[in-house]
Coordinates of C-alpha atoms in Angstrom, one line a residue:
M1 CA 111.1 138.8 140.5
S2 CA 111.0 136.7 143.7
G3 CA 112.0 139.5 145.9
R4 CA 114.9 137.6 147.6
A5 CA 117.2 140.6 147.1
G6 CA 114.9 143.1 148.7
S7 CA 111.9 145.2 147.7
T8 CA 113.7 147.4 145.2
A9 CA 115.0 144.4 143.3
A10 CA 111.6 142.8 143.2
Q11 CA 110.2 145.8 141.3
I12 CA 112.6 145.5 138.4
E13 CA 111.6 143.3 135.5
L14 CA 114.5 141.7 133.6
R15 CA 112.6 140.0 130.8
L16 CA 112.2 141.0 127.2
P17 CA 108.7 141.1 125.8
I18 CA 106.8 137.9 124.9
W19 CA 105.6 138.1 121.4
E20 CA 102.1 136.7 120.9
S21 CA 102.3 136.5 117.1
E22 CA 104.5 134.3 115.0
E23 CA 106.0 137.4 113.5
V24 CA 108.8 138.3 115.9
P25 CA 110.9 141.4 115.3
A26 CA 114.5 141.1 114.1
V27 CA 115.7 143.1 117.1
S28 CA 114.1 143.3 120.6
P29 CA 112.4 146.6 121.1
N30 CA 114.4 147.4 124.2
A31 CA 117.7 146.3 122.8
D32 CA 119.5 149.7 122.3
L33 CA 122.3 148.2 120.3
D34 CA 124.0 151.6 119.8
K35 CA 124.6 151.9 123.5
L36 CA 125.4 148.2 124.4
S37 CA 129.1 148.8 124.2
S38 CA 129.2 151.7 126.6
N39 CA 128.6 151.5 130.4
A40 CA 130.2 154.3 132.3
A41 CA 129.3 152.8 135.6
H42 CA 132.3 150.4 135.4
D43 CA 136.0 150.8 135.0
R44 CA 136.5 147.9 132.8
E45 CA 139.2 145.5 131.8
E46 CA 139.2 143.5 128.6
I47 CA 138.0 139.9 129.0
T48 CA 140.4 137.6 127.2
D49 CA 139.8 134.1 126.1
E50 CA 142.3 133.0 128.8
D51 CA 140.1 134.6 131.4
L52 CA 137.2 132.3 130.4
I53 CA 139.2 129.1 131.0
E54 CA 137.9 127.5 134.2
L55 CA 136.2 130.7 135.2
T56 CA 134.0 130.3 138.3
I57 CA 130.9 132.1 139.5
E58 CA 132.8 133.4 142.6
R59 CA 135.7 134.8 140.5
F60 CA 133.2 136.4 138.1
K61 CA 131.4 138.1 141.0
E62 CA 134.7 139.4 142.3
K63 CA 135.4 141.0 139.0
L64 CA 131.9 142.6 138.9
Q65 CA 132.1 143.9 142.4
S66 CA 135.5 145.6 141.6
G67 CA 134.0 147.2 138.6
R68 CA 136.5 145.6 136.2
W69 CA 134.0 143.5 134.3
T70 CA 130.4 143.9 133.3
C71 CA 127.7 141.3 132.6
L72 CA 127.6 142.5 129.0
Q73 CA 131.4 141.9 128.6
L74 CA 131.2 138.3 129.9
T75 CA 128.1 137.5 127.8
Q76 CA 129.7 138.8 124.7
A77 CA 132.9 137.0 125.4
Y78 CA 131.1 133.7 125.7
L79 CA 129.1 134.3 122.6
E80 CA 132.3 135.0 120.7
R81 CA 133.9 131.9 122.0
I82 CA 130.9 129.7 121.0
A83 CA 130.9 131.2 117.5
R84 CA 134.7 130.5 117.1
L85 CA 135.0 127.1 118.7
D86 CA 131.7 125.2 118.7
G87 CA 132.2 124.0 115.1
K88 CA 134.5 121.4 116.5
L89 CA 132.1 120.4 119.3
N90 CA 128.6 120.9 117.9
A91 CA 127.2 121.4 121.4
V92 CA 125.2 124.7 121.0
L93 CA 122.1 124.6 118.9
E94 CA 121.3 128.3 119.1
V95 CA 122.3 131.4 121.0
N96 CA 119.8 133.7 122.6
P97 CA 119.5 136.7 120.3
D98 CA 118.6 138.8 123.3
A99 CA 121.4 137.7 125.6
A100 CA 123.4 140.9 125.2
A101 CA 120.3 143.1 125.8
L102 CA 119.5 141.2 129.0
A103 CA 123.1 141.6 130.2
K104 CA 122.9 145.3 129.5
Q105 CA 119.7 145.5 131.6
L106 CA 121.5 143.9 134.5
D107 CA 124.5 146.2 134.2
D108 CA 122.1 149.2 134.3
N109 CA 120.5 147.9 137.5
F110 CA 123.7 146.7 139.3
D111 CA 123.0 148.7 142.5
E112 CA 119.5 147.1 142.9
L113 CA 120.3 143.6 141.6
G114 CA 124.0 143.0 142.2
S115 CA 123.3 140.8 145.3
L116 CA 121.2 138.3 143.4
P117 CA 122.8 134.8 143.7
L118 CA 123.3 134.3 139.9
Y119 CA 123.5 138.0 139.0
G120 CA 124.8 138.1 135.4
V121 CA 125.8 134.4 135.3
P122 CA 125.5 133.1 131.6
L123 CA 123.9 129.7 131.5
L124 CA 123.0 127.3 128.7
L125 CA 119.9 125.1 128.7
K126 CA 119.1 121.7 127.3
D127 CA 116.8 121.8 124.3
N128 CA 113.9 120.2 126.3
I129 CA 113.5 123.2 128.7
D130 CA 110.9 125.8 127.7
T131 CA 111.9 129.5 127.5
A132 CA 109.4 132.2 126.7
D133 CA 111.6 134.1 124.4
R134 CA 112.9 133.9 120.8
M135 CA 114.7 130.6 121.3
T136 CA 113.1 127.3 120.4
T137 CA 112.5 124.2 122.4
S138 CA 112.4 121.0 120.4
A139 CA 113.8 118.1 122.5
G140 CA 116.2 117.7 119.6
S141 CA 113.5 116.7 117.2
L142 CA 112.8 118.1 113.7
A143 CA 109.1 117.4 114.5
L144 CA 109.2 120.4 116.9
E145 CA 111.5 122.6 114.8
G146 CA 110.8 126.2 115.4
R147 CA 108.6 125.6 118.4
R148 CA 108.5 128.6 120.7
A149 CA 107.1 128.2 124.2
K150 CA 104.5 130.6 125.6
R151 CA 105.8 130.4 129.1
D152 CA 109.1 129.8 130.8
A153 CA 109.6 126.5 132.5
F154 CA 109.2 127.0 136.3
A155 CA 112.9 126.4 136.9
V156 CA 113.8 128.9 134.1
D157 CA 111.6 131.5 135.8
K158 CA 113.6 130.9 139.0
L159 CA 116.9 131.2 137.2
R160 CA 115.8 134.5 135.8
D161 CA 114.7 135.6 139.3
A162 CA 118.2 134.7 140.6
G163 CA 119.7 137.0 137.9
A164 CA 121.0 134.4 135.4
I165 CA 121.4 135.2 131.7
L166 CA 120.0 132.5 129.4
L167 CA 122.8 132.3 126.8
G168 CA 121.3 129.7 124.5
K169 CA 120.1 126.1 124.0
V170 CA 122.3 123.0 123.7
N171 CA 122.1 119.8 121.8
M172 CA 120.8 116.6 123.4
T173 CA 120.1 113.0 122.5
E174 CA 116.7 113.2 120.7
W175 CA 113.7 112.8 122.9
A176 CA 116.0 112.4 125.9
N177 CA 117.4 109.1 124.4
Y178 CA 114.0 107.5 124.2
M179 CA 113.7 107.2 120.5
S180 CA 115.8 104.3 119.3
D181 CA 118.1 101.7 120.8
D182 CA 120.5 102.3 117.9
M183 CA 120.7 106.1 118.3
P184 CA 124.2 107.2 119.7
S185 CA 124.3 109.4 122.7
G186 CA 124.5 113.1 121.8
Y187 CA 122.7 112.8 118.5
S188 CA 119.6 114.5 117.4
S189 CA 117.9 115.1 114.1
R190 CA 117.8 118.8 114.8
G191 CA 121.5 119.2 115.9
G192 CA 123.5 116.3 114.6
Q193 CA 126.2 114.7 116.7
T194 CA 127.8 116.4 119.7
N195 CA 131.5 115.5 120.2
N196 CA 133.7 115.1 123.3
P197 CA 136.2 118.0 123.7
Y198 CA 138.8 115.5 125.1
G199 CA 138.9 113.5 121.9
A200 CA 137.3 110.4 120.4
Y201 CA 135.7 109.2 123.6
P202 CA 132.1 108.4 124.6
V203 CA 129.9 111.5 125.2
G204 CA 127.3 110.1 127.6
G205 CA 123.7 110.9 127.3
S206 CA 121.3 112.6 126.9
S207 CA 122.4 115.9 128.4
T208 CA 125.4 115.7 126.2
G209 CA 125.4 119.2 124.9
S210 CA 125.0 120.5 128.5
A211 CA 128.2 118.7 129.6
A212 CA 130.3 119.3 126.5
A213 CA 129.5 123.0 126.4
V214 CA 130.4 123.7 130.0
S215 CA 133.5 121.5 129.8
A216 CA 134.7 123.6 126.8
N217 CA 134.2 126.8 128.8
F218 CA 131.2 128.1 126.7
A219 CA 129.3 129.3 129.8
L220 CA 129.6 129.4 133.6
G221 CA 127.1 126.5 133.9
T222 CA 124.4 124.6 132.2
V223 CA 121.1 122.8 133.0
G224 CA 120.4 119.3 131.9
S225 CA 117.7 116.7 132.7
E226 CA 117.9 113.1 133.8
T227 CA 115.6 110.2 133.8
S228 CA 118.3 107.5 134.3
G229 CA 121.9 108.6 134.0
S230 CA 121.4 111.5 131.6
I231 CA 123.2 114.1 133.8
V232 CA 125.8 112.1 135.6
S233 CA 126.8 110.1 132.5
P234 CA 127.8 113.0 130.3
A235 CA 129.2 114.9 133.3
A236 CA 131.7 112.0 133.9
A237 CA 132.5 111.7 130.2
H238 CA 133.3 115.4 130.0
S239 CA 135.1 115.8 133.3
V240 CA 132.6 118.2 134.9
V241 CA 130.3 118.2 137.9
G242 CA 126.8 116.9 137.5
I243 CA 124.0 116.9 140.1
K244 CA 120.9 114.8 139.7
P245 CA 118.8 115.9 142.6
T246 CA 116.2 114.0 144.5
V247 CA 113.1 113.8 142.3
G248 CA 110.8 116.6 143.5
L249 CA 113.4 119.2 144.4
I250 CA 113.1 120.9 141.0
S251 CA 109.9 121.4 139.1
R252 CA 109.4 119.6 135.7
S253 CA 106.7 122.1 134.6
G254 CA 107.7 123.3 131.1
V255 CA 110.1 120.5 130.4
V256 CA 109.4 118.1 127.5
P257 CA 108.7 114.9 129.5
L258 CA 109.9 111.3 129.4
S259 CA 108.9 109.8 132.7
L260 CA 106.4 111.0 135.2
T261 CA 108.2 109.5 138.2
Q262 CA 111.9 109.7 137.3
D263 CA 112.4 113.0 135.4
T264 CA 114.3 115.8 137.0
L265 CA 116.4 118.8 136.0
G266 CA 119.8 119.3 137.4
P267 CA 122.9 121.6 137.1
I268 CA 126.2 120.8 135.3
A269 CA 129.2 123.0 136.0
R270 CA 133.0 122.9 136.3
T271 CA 133.0 123.0 140.1
V272 CA 130.9 121.6 142.9
L273 CA 130.2 125.0 144.3
D274 CA 129.0 126.4 141.0
A275 CA 126.7 123.4 140.4
A276 CA 125.3 123.8 144.0
L277 CA 124.6 127.6 143.4
I278 CA 122.6 126.8 140.2
L279 CA 120.7 124.0 142.0
E280 CA 119.8 126.2 144.9
A281 CA 118.4 128.8 142.5
M282 CA 116.0 126.2 140.9
A283 CA 114.9 124.2 143.9
F284 CA 111.4 125.6 144.8
G285 CA 108.0 124.0 145.2
D286 CA 105.7 124.4 142.3
E287 CA 101.9 123.9 142.6
A288 CA 101.8 122.9 138.9
D289 CA 104.0 119.9 139.7
A290 CA 102.7 118.1 142.8
C291 CA 105.9 116.0 142.9
T292 CA 107.8 119.1 144.1
L293 CA 105.5 119.7 147.1
L294 CA 107.7 117.7 149.5
P295 CA 107.0 118.1 153.2
Q296 CA 110.8 118.4 154.0
R297 CA 113.3 120.2 151.9
P298 CA 117.0 120.9 152.6
V299 CA 117.7 124.4 154.0
S300 CA 120.7 124.9 151.7
F301 CA 122.7 122.9 149.1
L302 CA 125.8 125.0 149.4
P303 CA 128.9 123.0 150.5
G304 CA 131.4 124.0 153.2
R305 CA 128.7 124.9 155.7
M306 CA 127.7 121.5 157.1
D307 CA 127.9 121.1 160.9
L308 CA 128.7 117.4 161.0
T309 CA 129.0 115.6 164.3
G310 CA 130.9 112.6 162.9
R311 CA 133.2 111.6 160.1
L312 CA 131.8 111.2 156.6
K313 CA 131.8 107.6 155.4
V314 CA 131.4 106.2 151.9
G315 CA 131.2 102.6 150.7
V316 CA 132.6 100.7 147.7
V317 CA 130.1 98.3 146.1
E318 CA 132.3 95.1 145.6
G319 CA 130.4 93.7 142.7
F320 CA 130.8 96.9 140.7
A321 CA 134.5 97.4 141.5
R322 CA 135.4 93.9 140.3
R323 CA 133.9 94.7 136.8
L324 CA 136.1 97.7 136.1
D325 CA 138.7 97.5 133.4
A326 CA 142.4 98.0 134.4
E327 CA 142.6 101.7 133.4
T328 CA 139.4 102.7 135.1
S329 CA 140.2 100.7 138.2
A330 CA 143.5 102.6 138.5
V331 CA 141.7 105.9 138.4
F332 CA 139.1 104.7 140.9
E333 CA 141.8 103.6 143.4
Q334 CA 143.4 107.0 143.1
A335 CA 140.0 108.5 143.8
L336 CA 139.5 106.4 146.9
A337 CA 142.9 107.7 148.1
G338 CA 141.7 111.2 147.4
L339 CA 138.6 110.7 149.5
Q340 CA 140.7 109.5 152.4
A341 CA 143.0 112.5 152.0
A342 CA 139.9 114.7 152.3
G343 CA 139.2 113.1 155.7
I344 CA 136.4 110.8 154.4
E345 CA 136.4 107.2 155.6
V346 CA 136.2 104.6 152.8
K347 CA 134.7 101.2 153.5
R348 CA 135.2 98.3 151.0
G349 CA 133.3 95.1 150.3
L350 CA 129.7 96.4 150.3
D351 CA 127.2 93.9 148.9
L352 CA 124.4 95.4 146.8
P353 CA 122.7 92.4 145.0
I354 CA 120.3 94.5 143.0
P355 CA 119.9 94.1 139.2
E356 CA 120.9 97.3 137.4
E357 CA 118.4 97.1 134.6
E358 CA 114.7 98.0 135.0
G359 CA 113.5 94.6 133.7
D360 CA 111.0 94.7 130.9
G361 CA 110.8 98.5 130.6
T362 CA 107.1 98.7 131.5
V363 CA 107.3 101.9 133.6
L364 CA 109.2 104.0 131.1
R365 CA 107.0 102.8 128.1
R366 CA 103.8 103.5 129.9
E367 CA 104.9 106.8 131.4
F368 CA 106.4 108.1 128.2
K369 CA 103.3 107.4 126.2
S370 CA 101.0 109.0 128.8
A371 CA 103.3 112.1 129.3
I372 CA 104.2 112.8 125.7
D373 CA 100.5 112.5 124.6
A374 CA 99.6 115.1 127.3
F375 CA 102.5 117.3 126.2
F376 CA 101.4 117.3 122.5
A377 CA 97.7 117.9 123.5
A378 CA 98.8 121.0 125.4
Q379 CA 100.5 122.6 122.4
P380 CA 98.7 125.1 120.1
P381 CA 96.9 123.5 117.2
G382 CA 99.2 123.1 114.2
Q383 CA 102.4 123.3 116.1
G384 CA 103.8 119.8 115.9
P385 CA 102.2 116.4 116.2
A386 CA 98.9 115.9 117.9
D387 CA 100.1 112.8 119.8
L388 CA 102.7 110.0 119.8
A389 CA 101.1 108.2 116.9
E390 CA 101.2 111.3 114.7
L391 CA 104.9 111.9 115.6
I392 CA 105.7 108.3 114.5
E393 CA 103.9 108.8 111.2
A394 CA 105.5 112.2 110.6
N395 CA 109.0 110.7 111.1
R396 CA 108.2 107.8 108.7
A397 CA 107.2 110.4 106.1
N398 CA 110.7 111.9 106.2
P399 CA 113.0 109.0 107.1
Q400 CA 116.2 110.5 105.5
E401 CA 116.2 113.4 107.9
R402 CA 114.3 112.1 110.9
L403 CA 115.0 108.3 111.1
R404 CA 118.7 107.9 110.6
Y405 CA 118.7 105.5 113.6
G406 CA 115.1 104.4 113.6
Q407 CA 112.4 104.9 116.3
N408 CA 111.8 101.5 117.8
L409 CA 111.3 102.9 121.3
L410 CA 108.7 105.4 120.2
E411 CA 106.9 102.5 118.4
E412 CA 107.1 100.2 121.4
A413 CA 105.7 102.9 123.7
Q414 CA 102.8 103.5 121.3
Q415 CA 102.0 99.8 121.0
A416 CA 102.2 99.3 124.8
G417 CA 99.7 102.1 125.5
G418 CA 99.8 104.7 128.2
S419 CA 97.6 103.3 130.9
L420 CA 98.8 104.0 134.4
E421 CA 95.9 102.4 136.2
D422 CA 96.3 98.6 135.6
D423 CA 98.1 96.2 137.9
V424 CA 100.9 95.5 135.5
Y425 CA 102.1 99.1 135.6
Q426 CA 101.4 99.7 139.3
S427 CA 103.2 96.5 140.4
S428 CA 106.2 97.2 138.1
K429 CA 106.6 100.7 139.4
A430 CA 106.2 99.6 143.1
D431 CA 108.6 96.7 142.7
G432 CA 111.2 99.0 141.1
V433 CA 111.0 101.7 143.8
R434 CA 111.1 99.1 146.6
S435 CA 114.0 97.0 145.2
A436 CA 116.1 100.0 144.3
G437 CA 115.3 102.2 147.3
E438 CA 114.2 100.5 150.5
E439 CA 115.8 97.1 149.7
G440 CA 118.7 98.4 147.8
I441 CA 120.4 101.8 148.4
D442 CA 118.7 102.4 151.8
R443 CA 119.5 98.9 153.1
A444 CA 123.2 99.2 152.0
L445 CA 123.6 102.6 153.6
E446 CA 122.2 101.4 156.9
Q447 CA 123.8 98.0 157.0
Y448 CA 127.3 99.3 156.4
G449 CA 126.9 102.6 158.2
V450 CA 127.9 104.8 155.3
H451 CA 126.5 108.1 154.0
A452 CA 127.0 107.3 150.3
L453 CA 127.7 104.5 147.8
L454 CA 130.6 104.9 145.4
F455 CA 130.6 104.1 141.7
T456 CA 132.3 105.4 138.5
D457 CA 130.7 107.1 135.5
Y458 CA 127.1 106.1 135.3
E459 CA 127.2 102.7 137.0
G460 CA 124.5 102.6 139.7
S461 CA 122.5 105.4 138.2
D462 CA 119.6 103.2 137.3
L463 CA 119.0 102.3 140.9
A464 CA 118.8 105.9 141.9
A465 CA 116.5 106.6 139.0
R466 CA 114.0 104.0 140.0
A467 CA 114.0 105.2 143.6
G468 CA 114.0 108.9 142.7
Y469 CA 117.2 109.3 144.7
P470 CA 120.0 111.8 144.2
L471 CA 123.4 111.4 142.5
V472 CA 126.5 113.6 142.2
S473 CA 129.3 113.1 139.7
V474 CA 132.6 114.8 140.2
P475 CA 135.8 114.5 138.1
A476 CA 138.0 111.6 139.3
G477 CA 140.8 111.8 136.8
Y478 CA 141.8 110.3 133.4
T479 CA 142.8 107.0 132.1
E480 CA 146.3 106.5 130.6
S481 CA 144.7 106.9 127.1
G482 CA 143.1 110.3 128.3
R483 CA 139.5 109.3 128.8
P484 CA 137.8 111.3 131.6
V485 CA 136.4 109.2 134.6
G486 CA 133.8 110.5 137.0
L487 CA 133.4 109.5 140.7
L488 CA 129.7 108.9 141.3
L489 CA 128.1 109.4 144.7
S490 CA 124.7 107.8 145.4
G491 CA 122.6 108.4 148.5
T492 CA 119.1 108.2 149.9
A493 CA 116.2 110.6 149.4
M494 CA 116.9 114.2 150.3
S495 CA 120.6 113.5 151.0
D496 CA 121.6 115.9 148.2
P497 CA 123.5 118.4 150.5
L498 CA 125.4 115.5 152.1
L499 CA 126.5 114.1 148.6
I500 CA 127.4 117.7 147.5
E501 CA 129.5 118.1 150.7
I502 CA 131.4 114.9 150.0
A503 CA 132.0 115.8 146.4
Y504 CA 133.2 119.3 147.4
R505 CA 135.7 118.0 149.9
F506 CA 137.0 115.4 147.4
E507 CA 137.3 118.1 144.7
R508 CA 139.2 120.5 147.0
A509 CA 141.6 117.7 148.1
T510 CA 142.3 116.3 144.6
Q511 CA 141.6 119.1 141.9
K512 CA 141.4 116.4 139.2
R513 CA 139.6 118.4 136.5
K514 CA 141.8 119.6 133.6
A515 CA 140.4 121.7 130.8
P516 CA 140.4 119.9 127.4
K517 CA 143.6 121.0 125.5
A518 CA 141.8 121.6 122.3
F519 CA 139.6 124.2 124.0
R520 CA 142.1 126.0 126.2

């Protein structure tokens, strides 16, 4: 443990054994299943399905402190809800067979650990995040089916330190949506297609399962990953909060990679505060990921505490606003009014003449080839492909199951090579960072005197991706046909707390999120 809750808490280990052999026991050695249903330390109430709808971390903590709920009760309630309802959603790939045992351990150590920030909070993780337990991590690919990591991802280790319960793994767009141009968001060969709980609407990508599961109230929060839009896009599509932090605030160690310079993990939750709590638990420097060793890090990400000397100001990018369809534009205008009601000044007419696409894709192709080859090389012999070339051939050998939508992006990355030393890659990366950051987002913020730029859904996310800058998506409302729309806030490096504060004030003033009817 990290010791943040005191010396007593630091001495208690809340992890089940890591099995070195491939032969894992059917039941964890320390899972006393006969006693899981009894906990005399709490005077309990039954947790109903209605209790789970829009449950927040704060409300859960109140129930725990009063002795009316236990960690085990909530964990079992979510597991039952997933088993009953996920057939319509197809968001959860697997549940943690040891989740109940871990919850029982927390209950048994309530006096020592109850003050941990995520004590007993059940979370679901995207399928590209390693966990050193009996769950698998496959990036949605059948090529990695059954793969068990030897170590937790660094961020997962921090979540455990904070007291979180890892409830399961959720579906994602295979290889983080870097396999085929024709592959629909939310599809993987391992998990199939994830659906939108609001109906036949887009699901966003590639952290689709992360957003769908938390929107359907399958957990208190989830963790996704983003290279370019993969947290904020599904967050908007499923009417939840998604935070894509400044690259470097959260370690990528133990995460199946796509890009060396753009990848980051980030939280998805139903409220801004819950997402900020999860973010804060993961945001630590990691010597194994030099990108995280930033000289200046925010003191806190939690909203409602900022001592601001002036009024918060946001700006509408004119070129983007003109392209919105009538239904989306109506929701956006309502969101602007909501921002003003929250005391936030809205400036219109901002000019941001930056192309939204990366160009020829050199940076992602090179970085993916280099990163994924290094990932495969670090795996134990015989556990999956040896490199990208072998992955491509393995997929070709089983096209019916593995190549439903092809693999042109994998093939293009292999053909382009993975050199990160030549002038073509170096200049492409530098040009992208400069045009999106210094000459794009930063210039607009300074020129117009605003703290954040406004978009909807995933528009503008490519600029933040190339610059490594943060994004926050918060529910803005619904079109007349019922499609969720997200308000996207974009800012400069390390402005994460400021964006979170703006989103928090907007959320409190508008309360736009509504739970999907089919999952109430």
